[in-house]
Short mmCIF file of N, CA and C in Angstrom, two decimals:
data_model
loop_
_atom_site.label_atom_id
_atom_site.label_comp_id
_atom_site.label_asym_id
_atom_site.label_seq_id
_atom_site.Cartn_x
_atom_site.Cartn_y
_atom_site.Cartn_z
N UNK A 202 53.89 122.33 95.95
CA UNK A 202 54.74 121.82 94.87
C UNK A 202 55.98 121.25 95.68
N UNK A 203 56.53 121.80 96.67
CA UNK A 203 57.65 121.01 97.53
C UNK A 203 57.14 119.62 98.23
N UNK A 204 55.96 119.58 98.84
CA UNK A 204 55.08 118.47 99.17
C UNK A 204 55.27 117.33 98.35
N UNK A 205 55.06 117.69 96.86
CA UNK A 205 54.84 116.81 95.81
C UNK A 205 56.31 116.27 95.45
N UNK A 206 57.21 117.13 95.42
CA UNK A 206 58.57 116.86 94.94
C UNK A 206 59.27 115.96 96.10
N UNK A 207 58.72 116.32 97.34
CA UNK A 207 59.43 115.23 98.43
C UNK A 207 58.67 113.79 98.28
N UNK A 208 57.37 113.85 98.13
CA UNK A 208 56.66 112.52 97.93
C UNK A 208 57.37 111.75 96.74
N UNK A 209 57.43 112.47 95.62
CA UNK A 209 58.10 111.74 94.56
C UNK A 209 59.61 111.50 94.64
N UNK A 210 60.22 111.93 95.45
CA UNK A 210 61.84 111.52 95.75
C UNK A 210 61.47 110.59 96.69
N UNK A 211 60.67 110.26 97.75
CA UNK A 211 60.57 109.50 98.64
C UNK A 211 60.03 108.06 98.11
N UNK A 212 59.34 108.43 96.95
CA UNK A 212 58.61 106.97 96.09
C UNK A 212 59.71 106.50 95.48
N UNK A 213 60.63 107.31 94.42
CA UNK A 213 61.89 106.90 93.96
C UNK A 213 62.97 106.07 94.74
N UNK A 214 62.89 106.91 96.04
CA UNK A 214 64.05 106.18 96.94
C UNK A 214 63.58 104.54 97.34
N UNK A 215 62.20 104.38 97.94
CA UNK A 215 61.65 103.31 97.88
C UNK A 215 62.06 102.28 96.77
N UNK A 216 61.71 102.73 95.74
CA UNK A 216 61.71 101.57 94.45
C UNK A 216 63.14 101.24 94.41
N UNK A 217 64.20 102.17 94.96
CA UNK A 217 65.60 101.62 94.68
C UNK A 217 65.80 100.69 95.75
N UNK A 218 65.52 101.14 96.86
CA UNK A 218 65.86 99.90 98.18
C UNK A 218 65.68 98.23 97.98
N UNK A 219 64.63 98.02 97.71
CA UNK A 219 64.71 96.47 97.67
C UNK A 219 65.56 95.71 96.70
N UNK A 220 66.03 96.48 95.56
CA UNK A 220 67.06 95.54 94.57
C UNK A 220 68.29 95.73 95.32
N UNK A 221 68.68 96.80 95.96
CA UNK A 221 70.12 97.24 96.38
C UNK A 221 70.15 96.06 97.84
N UNK A 222 68.80 96.21 98.63
CA UNK A 222 69.04 95.38 99.82
C UNK A 222 69.16 93.93 99.47
N UNK A 223 68.09 93.37 97.87
CA UNK A 223 68.52 92.05 97.73
C UNK A 223 69.96 91.95 97.22
N UNK A 224 70.77 92.82 96.92
CA UNK A 224 71.94 92.53 96.27
C UNK A 224 72.90 92.39 97.37
N UNK A 225 72.74 93.48 98.24
CA UNK A 225 73.57 93.10 99.66
C UNK A 225 73.11 91.63 100.53
N UNK A 226 72.06 91.33 100.34
CA UNK A 226 71.90 89.81 101.05
C UNK A 226 72.16 88.68 100.06
N UNK A 227 72.45 88.67 98.74
CA UNK A 227 73.13 87.59 98.01
C UNK A 227 74.73 87.87 98.33
N UNK A 228 75.08 88.91 98.49
CA UNK A 228 76.41 89.27 98.29
C UNK A 228 76.84 88.53 99.79
N UNK A 229 76.29 88.78 100.65
CA UNK A 229 76.48 87.88 102.23
C UNK A 229 76.50 86.63 102.12
N UNK A 230 75.53 86.27 101.39
CA UNK A 230 75.10 84.79 101.08
C UNK A 230 76.19 83.98 100.67
N UNK A 231 76.84 84.56 99.33
CA UNK A 231 77.81 84.38 98.58
C UNK A 231 78.97 84.22 99.40
N UNK A 232 79.44 85.04 100.29
CA UNK A 232 80.72 85.28 100.95
C UNK A 232 80.52 84.18 101.85
N UNK A 233 79.49 83.94 102.69
CA UNK A 233 79.23 82.76 103.64
C UNK A 233 79.76 81.23 103.10
N UNK A 234 79.30 81.23 101.94
CA UNK A 234 79.71 80.12 100.88
C UNK A 234 80.97 79.76 100.79
N UNK A 235 81.90 80.72 100.32
CA UNK A 235 83.19 80.54 100.01
C UNK A 235 84.09 79.59 100.82
N UNK A 236 83.92 79.75 101.97
CA UNK A 236 84.70 78.81 102.94
C UNK A 236 84.37 77.18 102.36
N UNK A 237 83.21 77.02 102.15
CA UNK A 237 82.39 75.53 101.43
C UNK A 237 83.37 75.30 100.58
N UNK A 238 83.51 76.08 99.19
CA UNK A 238 84.17 76.00 98.26
C UNK A 238 85.73 75.42 98.49
N UNK A 239 86.25 76.56 99.32
CA UNK A 239 87.72 76.26 99.73
C UNK A 239 87.77 74.83 100.35
N UNK A 240 86.98 74.33 101.26
CA UNK A 240 87.06 73.20 101.79
C UNK A 240 87.06 72.09 100.78
N UNK A 241 86.31 72.12 99.96
CA UNK A 241 85.93 70.99 98.92
C UNK A 241 87.29 70.97 98.14
N UNK A 242 87.86 72.07 97.64
CA UNK A 242 89.01 72.35 96.98
C UNK A 242 90.27 71.53 97.73
N UNK A 243 90.41 72.01 98.88
CA UNK A 243 91.27 71.48 99.61
C UNK A 243 91.29 69.82 99.91
N UNK A 244 90.02 69.62 99.87
CA UNK A 244 89.69 67.99 100.20
C UNK A 244 90.41 67.20 98.77
N UNK A 245 89.90 67.94 97.76
CA UNK A 245 90.52 67.04 96.47
C UNK A 245 91.92 67.17 96.18
N UNK A 246 92.71 68.67 96.84
CA UNK A 246 94.06 68.78 96.58
C UNK A 246 94.71 67.92 97.53
N UNK A 247 94.07 67.31 98.98
CA UNK A 247 94.86 66.54 99.66
C UNK A 247 94.89 64.97 98.98
N UNK A 248 94.11 64.73 98.27
CA UNK A 248 94.15 62.99 97.62
C UNK A 248 95.57 63.09 96.65
N UNK A 249 96.14 62.27 96.97
CA UNK A 249 97.50 61.82 95.84
C UNK A 249 96.70 61.51 94.73
N UNK A 250 97.47 61.76 93.61
CA UNK A 250 97.07 61.64 92.24
C UNK A 250 96.66 59.94 91.78
N UNK A 251 97.54 59.17 92.61
CA UNK A 251 97.27 57.85 92.19
C UNK A 251 96.54 57.20 92.90
N UNK A 252 95.82 57.77 94.17
CA UNK A 252 94.64 57.35 94.87
C UNK A 252 93.61 56.86 94.03
N UNK A 253 93.16 57.35 92.98
CA UNK A 253 92.11 57.02 92.05
C UNK A 253 92.55 55.47 91.49
N UNK A 254 93.55 55.40 91.26
CA UNK A 254 93.77 54.00 90.45
C UNK A 254 94.05 52.77 91.58
N UNK A 255 94.66 53.26 92.83
CA UNK A 255 94.82 51.97 93.95
C UNK A 255 93.58 52.17 94.89
N UNK A 256 92.68 52.92 94.98
CA UNK A 256 91.57 53.01 95.85
C UNK A 256 90.67 51.74 95.71
N UNK A 257 89.96 51.58 96.80
CA UNK A 257 88.73 50.78 96.52
C UNK A 257 87.78 51.35 95.99
N UNK A 258 86.64 50.56 95.76
CA UNK A 258 85.21 51.13 95.39
C UNK A 258 84.81 52.32 96.07
N UNK A 259 84.80 51.87 97.52
CA UNK A 259 83.90 53.12 98.21
C UNK A 259 84.99 54.36 98.47
N UNK A 260 86.04 54.15 98.33
CA UNK A 260 86.82 55.39 98.45
C UNK A 260 86.50 56.22 97.17
N UNK A 261 86.76 55.44 96.09
CA UNK A 261 86.90 55.91 94.49
C UNK A 261 85.09 56.77 94.65
N UNK A 262 84.49 56.27 94.91
CA UNK A 262 82.87 56.76 94.90
C UNK A 262 82.92 58.24 95.96
N UNK A 263 83.59 57.95 96.86
CA UNK A 263 83.46 59.15 97.81
C UNK A 263 84.31 60.21 97.18
N UNK A 264 85.47 59.88 96.45
CA UNK A 264 86.32 61.13 95.70
C UNK A 264 85.42 61.66 94.73
N UNK A 265 84.60 60.49 93.98
CA UNK A 265 83.82 61.02 92.77
C UNK A 265 82.79 61.96 93.21
N UNK A 266 82.23 61.83 94.55
CA UNK A 266 81.00 62.67 95.27
C UNK A 266 81.50 63.94 95.49
N UNK A 267 82.76 63.88 95.99
CA UNK A 267 83.26 65.23 96.47
C UNK A 267 83.61 66.25 95.33
N UNK A 268 84.25 65.55 93.95
CA UNK A 268 84.46 66.16 92.98
C UNK A 268 83.04 66.85 92.13
N UNK A 269 82.04 65.93 92.42
CA UNK A 269 80.85 66.18 91.73
C UNK A 269 80.26 67.56 92.47
N UNK A 270 80.33 67.30 93.92
CA UNK A 270 79.89 68.43 95.00
C UNK A 270 80.52 69.71 94.73
N UNK A 271 82.01 69.94 94.38
CA UNK A 271 82.79 70.95 94.00
C UNK A 271 82.11 71.65 92.84
N UNK A 272 81.99 70.71 91.93
CA UNK A 272 81.61 71.17 90.67
C UNK A 272 80.28 71.77 90.60
N UNK A 273 79.32 71.22 91.35
CA UNK A 273 78.16 71.78 91.36
C UNK A 273 78.04 73.10 92.03
N UNK A 274 78.72 73.37 92.98
CA UNK A 274 79.00 74.59 93.88
C UNK A 274 79.59 75.60 92.99
N UNK A 275 80.66 75.18 91.96
CA UNK A 275 81.16 76.39 91.10
C UNK A 275 80.24 76.75 89.98
N UNK A 276 79.32 75.61 89.48
CA UNK A 276 78.53 75.94 88.43
C UNK A 276 77.44 77.01 89.01
N UNK A 277 76.95 76.65 90.33
CA UNK A 277 75.92 77.52 90.78
C UNK A 277 76.28 79.01 91.02
N UNK A 278 77.92 79.26 91.38
CA UNK A 278 78.20 80.60 91.70
C UNK A 278 78.21 81.05 90.10
N UNK A 279 78.72 80.35 89.29
CA UNK A 279 78.70 81.05 87.79
C UNK A 279 77.21 81.42 87.24
N UNK A 280 76.21 80.92 87.55
CA UNK A 280 75.08 81.01 87.42
C UNK A 280 74.61 82.38 87.83
N UNK A 281 74.87 82.51 89.11
CA UNK A 281 74.88 83.66 89.58
C UNK A 281 75.88 84.89 89.65
N UNK A 282 76.78 84.81 88.85
CA UNK A 282 77.86 85.90 88.41
C UNK A 282 78.70 85.85 89.19
N UNK A 283 78.97 84.66 90.32
CA UNK A 283 80.05 84.88 91.27
C UNK A 283 81.48 84.20 90.53
N UNK A 284 82.63 84.93 90.23
CA UNK A 284 83.64 84.29 89.49
C UNK A 284 84.99 84.15 90.32
N UNK A 285 85.65 83.21 90.09
CA UNK A 285 86.79 83.07 90.64
C UNK A 285 87.98 83.59 90.16
N UNK A 286 88.81 84.39 90.98
CA UNK A 286 90.31 85.45 90.33
C UNK A 286 90.99 84.93 91.24
N UNK A 287 92.28 84.89 90.45
CA UNK A 287 93.51 84.58 91.05
C UNK A 287 94.08 83.31 90.42
N UNK A 288 94.63 83.17 89.27
CA UNK A 288 95.40 82.26 88.90
C UNK A 288 96.77 82.51 88.34
N UNK A 289 97.43 81.35 88.46
CA UNK A 289 98.75 81.39 88.08
C UNK A 289 99.24 81.94 86.87
N UNK A 290 99.96 83.13 86.74
CA UNK A 290 100.13 83.74 85.62
C UNK A 290 99.46 85.11 85.16
N UNK A 291 98.48 85.24 86.16
CA UNK A 291 97.82 86.45 86.04
C UNK A 291 98.40 87.54 86.40
N UNK A 292 98.13 89.00 85.76
CA UNK A 292 98.99 90.07 85.99
C UNK A 292 98.29 90.43 87.28
N UNK A 293 99.61 90.73 88.27
CA UNK A 293 99.15 91.00 89.74
C UNK A 293 98.25 92.59 89.80
N UNK A 294 97.14 92.48 90.34
CA UNK A 294 96.42 93.66 90.43
C UNK A 294 95.98 93.55 92.00
N UNK A 295 96.22 94.87 92.69
CA UNK A 295 96.28 95.15 93.92
C UNK A 295 94.49 95.19 94.35
N UNK A 296 93.70 95.46 93.64
CA UNK A 296 92.34 95.49 93.79
C UNK A 296 91.68 94.10 93.96
N UNK A 297 92.21 92.85 93.39
CA UNK A 297 91.77 91.66 93.00
C UNK A 297 92.58 90.86 93.86
N UNK A 298 93.85 91.10 94.21
CA UNK A 298 94.90 90.12 94.84
C UNK A 298 95.30 90.83 95.95
N UNK A 299 95.66 90.09 97.14
CA UNK A 299 96.19 90.24 98.05
C UNK A 299 97.74 89.42 98.03
N UNK A 300 98.81 90.29 97.93
CA UNK A 300 100.04 89.83 97.98
C UNK A 300 100.53 89.22 99.09
N UNK A 301 101.08 88.04 99.37
CA UNK A 301 101.40 87.61 100.66
C UNK A 301 102.85 87.35 100.86
N UNK A 302 103.38 86.98 99.54
CA UNK A 302 105.09 87.38 99.48
C UNK A 302 105.27 87.55 98.30
N UNK A 303 106.68 87.81 97.83
CA UNK A 303 107.44 87.97 96.63
C UNK A 303 108.49 87.22 96.66
N UNK A 304 108.66 86.42 95.51
CA UNK A 304 109.81 85.14 95.40
C UNK A 304 109.88 85.05 93.98
N UNK A 305 110.94 84.56 93.62
CA UNK A 305 111.79 84.06 92.31
C UNK A 305 110.59 83.13 91.99
N UNK A 306 109.95 82.85 90.64
CA UNK A 306 109.24 81.82 90.06
C UNK A 306 109.41 81.76 88.68
N UNK A 307 108.90 80.61 88.15
CA UNK A 307 108.83 80.24 86.92
C UNK A 307 108.07 80.97 85.98
N UNK A 308 107.32 82.00 86.23
CA UNK A 308 106.72 83.06 85.43
C UNK A 308 107.33 84.34 85.83
N UNK A 309 107.08 85.35 84.76
CA UNK A 309 107.71 86.83 84.76
C UNK A 309 107.48 87.57 85.94
N UNK A 310 108.42 88.48 86.00
CA UNK A 310 108.23 89.47 87.38
C UNK A 310 106.81 90.08 87.28
N UNK A 311 106.17 90.61 88.48
CA UNK A 311 104.85 91.14 88.28
C UNK A 311 103.63 90.38 88.32
N UNK A 312 103.66 89.10 87.80
CA UNK A 312 102.79 88.24 87.59
C UNK A 312 102.66 87.45 88.85
N UNK A 313 101.11 86.87 89.04
CA UNK A 313 100.87 85.81 90.26
C UNK A 313 101.63 84.48 90.02
N UNK A 314 102.52 84.36 90.89
CA UNK A 314 103.44 82.94 90.84
C UNK A 314 102.84 81.67 91.28
N UNK A 315 102.20 82.03 92.37
CA UNK A 315 101.35 81.01 93.19
C UNK A 315 100.20 81.59 93.74
N UNK A 316 99.08 80.82 94.00
CA UNK A 316 97.71 80.97 94.44
C UNK A 316 97.57 80.39 95.58
N UNK A 317 97.74 80.91 96.98
CA UNK A 317 97.47 80.23 98.42
C UNK A 317 95.89 80.11 98.47
N UNK A 318 95.19 81.14 98.04
CA UNK A 318 93.76 81.01 98.28
C UNK A 318 92.80 81.81 97.24
N UNK A 319 92.03 81.36 96.46
CA UNK A 319 91.33 81.93 95.40
C UNK A 319 90.64 82.95 95.52
N UNK A 320 90.38 84.05 95.07
CA UNK A 320 89.57 85.17 95.20
C UNK A 320 88.23 85.22 94.61
N UNK A 321 87.24 85.87 94.88
CA UNK A 321 85.91 85.76 94.17
C UNK A 321 85.60 87.42 94.06
N UNK A 322 84.70 87.35 92.72
CA UNK A 322 83.91 88.63 92.56
C UNK A 322 82.79 88.45 92.06
N UNK A 323 81.53 89.17 92.81
CA UNK A 323 80.52 89.30 92.21
C UNK A 323 80.02 90.25 91.38
N UNK A 324 79.81 90.24 90.07
CA UNK A 324 79.80 91.63 88.99
C UNK A 324 81.06 92.34 89.42
N UNK A 325 81.16 93.49 89.86
CA UNK A 325 82.34 94.31 89.77
C UNK A 325 82.73 94.43 91.15
N UNK A 326 82.18 93.96 92.09
CA UNK A 326 82.52 94.04 93.69
C UNK A 326 83.32 92.76 94.20
N UNK A 327 84.50 92.97 94.56
CA UNK A 327 85.36 91.91 95.03
C UNK A 327 84.88 91.55 96.38
N UNK A 328 84.33 90.31 96.49
CA UNK A 328 84.12 89.50 97.75
C UNK A 328 85.10 89.32 98.88
N UNK A 329 86.39 88.75 97.97
CA UNK A 329 87.38 88.27 98.69
C UNK A 329 88.57 88.37 97.95
N UNK A 330 89.47 89.09 98.19
CA UNK A 330 90.76 89.04 97.12
C UNK A 330 91.53 87.65 97.27
N UNK A 331 91.99 87.25 96.37
CA UNK A 331 93.11 86.12 96.38
C UNK A 331 94.65 86.34 96.93
N UNK A 332 94.42 85.34 97.80
CA UNK A 332 95.58 85.44 98.52
C UNK A 332 97.06 85.21 97.65
N UNK A 333 98.27 85.45 97.08
CA UNK A 333 98.96 85.14 96.13
C UNK A 333 100.32 85.74 96.72
N UNK A 334 101.24 84.73 95.98
CA UNK A 334 102.66 84.89 95.72
C UNK A 334 102.94 85.70 94.19
N UNK A 335 103.66 86.80 94.82
CA UNK A 335 103.77 87.56 93.23
C UNK A 335 105.28 87.21 92.98
N UNK A 336 105.47 87.02 91.53
CA UNK A 336 106.73 86.62 91.19
C UNK A 336 107.56 87.43 90.97
N UNK A 337 109.09 87.53 91.22
CA UNK A 337 110.11 88.29 91.27
C UNK A 337 110.75 87.87 90.13
N UNK A 338 110.31 87.03 89.23
CA UNK A 338 111.09 86.77 88.24
C UNK A 338 111.87 85.39 88.24
N UNK A 339 112.64 85.21 87.09
CA UNK A 339 113.29 83.95 86.84
C UNK A 339 114.51 84.08 88.13
N UNK A 340 114.60 82.88 88.81
CA UNK A 340 115.65 82.85 89.99
C UNK A 340 116.99 82.54 89.44
N UNK A 341 117.95 83.21 89.96
CA UNK A 341 119.55 82.94 89.32
C UNK A 341 119.85 81.50 90.10
N UNK A 342 120.53 80.75 88.99
CA UNK A 342 121.04 79.57 89.62
C UNK A 342 121.77 79.79 90.95
N UNK A 343 121.19 78.96 91.92
CA UNK A 343 122.02 79.11 93.12
C UNK A 343 123.46 78.52 93.07
N UNK A 344 124.37 79.50 94.13
CA UNK A 344 125.95 78.95 93.92
C UNK A 344 126.23 77.71 94.57
N UNK A 345 127.17 77.01 93.69
CA UNK A 345 127.35 75.63 94.14
C UNK A 345 128.13 75.55 95.49
N UNK A 346 127.96 74.72 96.44
CA UNK A 346 128.38 74.48 97.70
C UNK A 346 129.62 73.57 97.24
N UNK A 347 130.73 74.13 97.28
CA UNK A 347 132.10 73.47 97.21
C UNK A 347 132.51 72.22 98.29
N UNK A 348 131.59 72.20 99.28
CA UNK A 348 131.69 71.25 100.62
C UNK A 348 132.82 71.93 101.44
N UNK A 349 133.53 72.95 101.28
CA UNK A 349 134.33 73.32 102.17
C UNK A 349 133.81 73.74 103.25
N UNK A 350 132.57 73.84 103.68
CA UNK A 350 132.09 74.65 104.87
C UNK A 350 130.58 74.54 104.77
N UNK A 351 129.70 75.78 105.60
CA UNK A 351 128.53 75.73 105.98
C UNK A 351 127.47 75.96 104.76
N UNK A 352 128.27 76.49 103.83
CA UNK A 352 127.56 77.23 102.66
C UNK A 352 126.89 78.30 102.82
N UNK A 353 126.66 79.16 104.02
CA UNK A 353 125.99 80.44 103.95
C UNK A 353 127.17 81.28 105.04
N UNK A 354 127.32 82.09 104.53
CA UNK A 354 128.41 83.14 104.98
C UNK A 354 127.51 84.03 106.20
N UNK A 355 127.76 84.23 107.34
CA UNK A 355 127.02 85.04 107.98
C UNK A 355 128.13 86.13 108.59
N UNK A 356 127.81 87.40 108.28
CA UNK A 356 128.72 88.70 108.71
C UNK A 356 128.17 89.15 109.74
N UNK A 357 128.66 89.49 111.12
CA UNK A 357 128.18 89.97 112.26
C UNK A 357 129.08 91.44 112.03
#
């Protein structure tokens, strides 16, 4: 009886192993592609907004190609359950966000004020936490400089 039970346990364990291994492989593969998505995003962000209007045909074609490549990558991520996390205005979640700094912002305190690097989740597993600036709330109006000095008092 004991030998039969052990054989049954071994069979069940073997049935569970391949899906788990495949899941880990897809996680590693997705994690390796995240820098590609970041690089495409940075390339698009570096383009001045008026560039598409003033650029020649070759540059516009290049810009359109980069946009289409980024869109195709994001669509492929979505088809396989990989979602981007960390948008401005989200509630700060220490499980999904990595707080880099806290500063006054135009959003309420405790919310994401700025996203330095988006994060990604695959199902319920966080592949990479989003690097964010957490808002400390609305900033007070800065004191007016009366022109009679340096503006910052340093006490020693």
